Short mmCIF file of C-alpha atoms in Angstrom, two decimals:
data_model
loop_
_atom_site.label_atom_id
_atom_site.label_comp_id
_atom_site.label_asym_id
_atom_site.label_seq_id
_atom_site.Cartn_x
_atom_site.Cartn_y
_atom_site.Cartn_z
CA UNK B 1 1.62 14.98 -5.45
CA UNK B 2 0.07 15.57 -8.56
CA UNK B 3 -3.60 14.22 -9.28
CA UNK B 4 -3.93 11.53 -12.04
CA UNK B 5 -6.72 13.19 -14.56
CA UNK B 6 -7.20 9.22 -16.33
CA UNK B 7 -8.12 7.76 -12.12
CA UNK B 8 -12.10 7.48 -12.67
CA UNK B 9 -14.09 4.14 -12.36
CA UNK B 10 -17.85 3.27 -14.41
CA UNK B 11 -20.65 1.31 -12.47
CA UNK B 12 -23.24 -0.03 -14.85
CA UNK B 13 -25.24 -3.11 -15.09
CA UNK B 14 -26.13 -4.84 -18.66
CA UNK B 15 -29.88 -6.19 -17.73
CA UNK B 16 -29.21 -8.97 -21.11
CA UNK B 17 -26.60 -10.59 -19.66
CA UNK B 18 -27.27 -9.76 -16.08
CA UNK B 19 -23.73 -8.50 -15.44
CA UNK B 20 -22.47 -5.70 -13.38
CA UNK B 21 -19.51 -4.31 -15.42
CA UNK B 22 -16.94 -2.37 -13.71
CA UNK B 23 -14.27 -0.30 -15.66
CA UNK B 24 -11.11 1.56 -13.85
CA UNK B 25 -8.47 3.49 -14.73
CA UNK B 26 -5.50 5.33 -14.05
CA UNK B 27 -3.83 5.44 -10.53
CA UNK B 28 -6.23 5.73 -7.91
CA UNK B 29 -5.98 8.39 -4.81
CA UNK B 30 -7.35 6.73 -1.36
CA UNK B 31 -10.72 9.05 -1.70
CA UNK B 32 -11.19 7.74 -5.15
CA UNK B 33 -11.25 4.11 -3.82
CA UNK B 34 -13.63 5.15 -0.89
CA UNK B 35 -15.76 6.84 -3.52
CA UNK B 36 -16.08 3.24 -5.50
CA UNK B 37 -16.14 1.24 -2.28
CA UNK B 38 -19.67 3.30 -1.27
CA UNK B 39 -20.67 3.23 -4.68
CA UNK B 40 -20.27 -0.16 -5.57
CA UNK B 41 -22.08 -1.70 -2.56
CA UNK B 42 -25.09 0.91 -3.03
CA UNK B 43 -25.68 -0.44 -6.47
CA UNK B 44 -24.46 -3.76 -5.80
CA UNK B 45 -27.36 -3.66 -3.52
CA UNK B 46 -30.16 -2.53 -5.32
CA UNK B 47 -28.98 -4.98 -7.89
CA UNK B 48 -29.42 -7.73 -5.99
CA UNK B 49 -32.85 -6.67 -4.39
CA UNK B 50 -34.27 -5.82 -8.04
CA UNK B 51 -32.37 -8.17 -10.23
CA UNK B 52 -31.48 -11.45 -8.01
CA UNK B 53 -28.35 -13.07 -8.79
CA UNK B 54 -25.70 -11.26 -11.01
CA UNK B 55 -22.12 -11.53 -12.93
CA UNK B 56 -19.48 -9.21 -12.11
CA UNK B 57 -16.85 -8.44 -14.76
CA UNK B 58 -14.03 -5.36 -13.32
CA UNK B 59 -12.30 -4.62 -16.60
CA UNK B 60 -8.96 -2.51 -14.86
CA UNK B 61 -6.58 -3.40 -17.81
CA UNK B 62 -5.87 0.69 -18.00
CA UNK B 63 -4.91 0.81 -14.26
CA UNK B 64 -1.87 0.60 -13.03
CA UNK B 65 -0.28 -1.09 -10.22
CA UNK B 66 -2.32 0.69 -7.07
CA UNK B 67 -0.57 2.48 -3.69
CA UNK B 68 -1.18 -0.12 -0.73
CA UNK B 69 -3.67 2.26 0.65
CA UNK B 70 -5.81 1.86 -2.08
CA UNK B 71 -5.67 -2.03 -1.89
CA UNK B 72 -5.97 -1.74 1.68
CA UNK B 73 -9.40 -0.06 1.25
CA UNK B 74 -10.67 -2.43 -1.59
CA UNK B 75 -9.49 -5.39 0.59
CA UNK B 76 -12.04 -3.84 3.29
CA UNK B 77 -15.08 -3.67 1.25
CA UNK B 78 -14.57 -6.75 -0.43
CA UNK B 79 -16.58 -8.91 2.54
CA UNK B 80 -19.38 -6.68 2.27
CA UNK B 81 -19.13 -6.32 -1.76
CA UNK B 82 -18.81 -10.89 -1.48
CA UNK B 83 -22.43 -10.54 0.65
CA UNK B 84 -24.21 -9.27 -1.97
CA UNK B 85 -23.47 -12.34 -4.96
CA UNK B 86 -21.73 -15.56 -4.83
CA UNK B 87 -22.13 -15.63 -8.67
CA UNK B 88 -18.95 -15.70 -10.64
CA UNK B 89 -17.06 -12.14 -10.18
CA UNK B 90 -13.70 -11.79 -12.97
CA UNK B 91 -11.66 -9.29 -12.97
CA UNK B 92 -9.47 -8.59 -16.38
CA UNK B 93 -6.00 -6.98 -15.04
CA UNK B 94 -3.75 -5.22 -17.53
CA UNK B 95 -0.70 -6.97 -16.41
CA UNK B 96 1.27 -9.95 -14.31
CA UNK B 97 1.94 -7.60 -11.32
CA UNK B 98 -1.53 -5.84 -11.39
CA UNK B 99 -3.21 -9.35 -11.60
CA UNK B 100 -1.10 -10.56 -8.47
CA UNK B 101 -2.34 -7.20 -6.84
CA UNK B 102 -5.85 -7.50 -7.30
CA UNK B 103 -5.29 -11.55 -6.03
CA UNK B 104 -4.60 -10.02 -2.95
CA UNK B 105 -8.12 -8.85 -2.11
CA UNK B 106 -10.03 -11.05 -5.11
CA UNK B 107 -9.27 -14.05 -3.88
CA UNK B 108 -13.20 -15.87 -2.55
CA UNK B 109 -13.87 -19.19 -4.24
CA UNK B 110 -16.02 -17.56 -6.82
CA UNK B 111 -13.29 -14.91 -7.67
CA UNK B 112 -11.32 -14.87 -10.51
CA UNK B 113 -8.08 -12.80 -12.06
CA UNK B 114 -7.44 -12.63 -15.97
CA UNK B 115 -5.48 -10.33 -18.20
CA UNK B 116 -7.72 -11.92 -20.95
CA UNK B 117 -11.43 -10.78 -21.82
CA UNK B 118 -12.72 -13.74 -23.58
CA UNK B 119 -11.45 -16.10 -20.94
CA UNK B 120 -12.76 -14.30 -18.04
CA UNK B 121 -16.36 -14.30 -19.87
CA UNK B 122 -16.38 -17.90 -20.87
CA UNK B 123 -15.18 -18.88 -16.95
CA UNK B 124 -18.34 -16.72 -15.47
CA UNK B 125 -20.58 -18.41 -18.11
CA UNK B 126 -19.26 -22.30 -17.90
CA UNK B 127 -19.93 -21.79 -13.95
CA UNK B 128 -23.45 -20.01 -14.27
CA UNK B 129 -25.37 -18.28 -11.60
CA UNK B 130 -26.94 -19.70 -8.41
CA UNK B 131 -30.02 -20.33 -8.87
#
């Protein structure tokens, strides 16, 4: 199997509009996605603990539909990654199918799926952060 060079993932937080942003791309291999998982919750964590409450925006509109095992493992850390926030957490997908993919393990009350920037911005901002 060959190895997709575009599969990478950015982890950064934007202290001005207290959102984690989350960009991934290309077709993911299941050591990629553990990679993320353990990142994710290491920053998601010292986020929390230095920051308090925060927005989460995934932008994967350049990935593809992902192999099950690679949902499989996202669907695993997504308790633990729901733990740390119960602010508003959008996730832009690229398509129809890969929006009804990342449903599958997105899917807490303050989840959301978009193919749409703008509208996944203005739905983490009309329902605010916990105070």
């Amino acid at each position: 199997m060959q190895t997709d060079t575009k599969a990478d993932y950015s982890i950064r937080h934007d202290p001005a509009d207290r959102m984690l942003r989350i960009t991934a791309t290309g077709f993911w291999s299941a050591g990629l996605a553990a990679k993320f998982a353990a990142d994710l919750l290491a920053q998601g964590v010292i986020l929390r603990l230095r920051h308090g409450a925060f927005y989460t925006l995934a932008d994967v509109s350049d990935a593809p539909v992902q192999p099950a095992g690679v949902v499989d493992q996202l669907a695993a850390m997504m308790p633990r990654a729901l733990q740390l926030t119960s602010a508003p957490i959008a996730a832009i997908a690229g398509s129809i199918l890969t929006k009804m993919q990342i449903e599958r393990y997105l899917n807490a009350p303050n989840c959301r799926v978009f193919t749409d920037h703008d509208e996944a911005v203005a739905w983490m901002q009309s329902v605010g952060l916990p105070t």
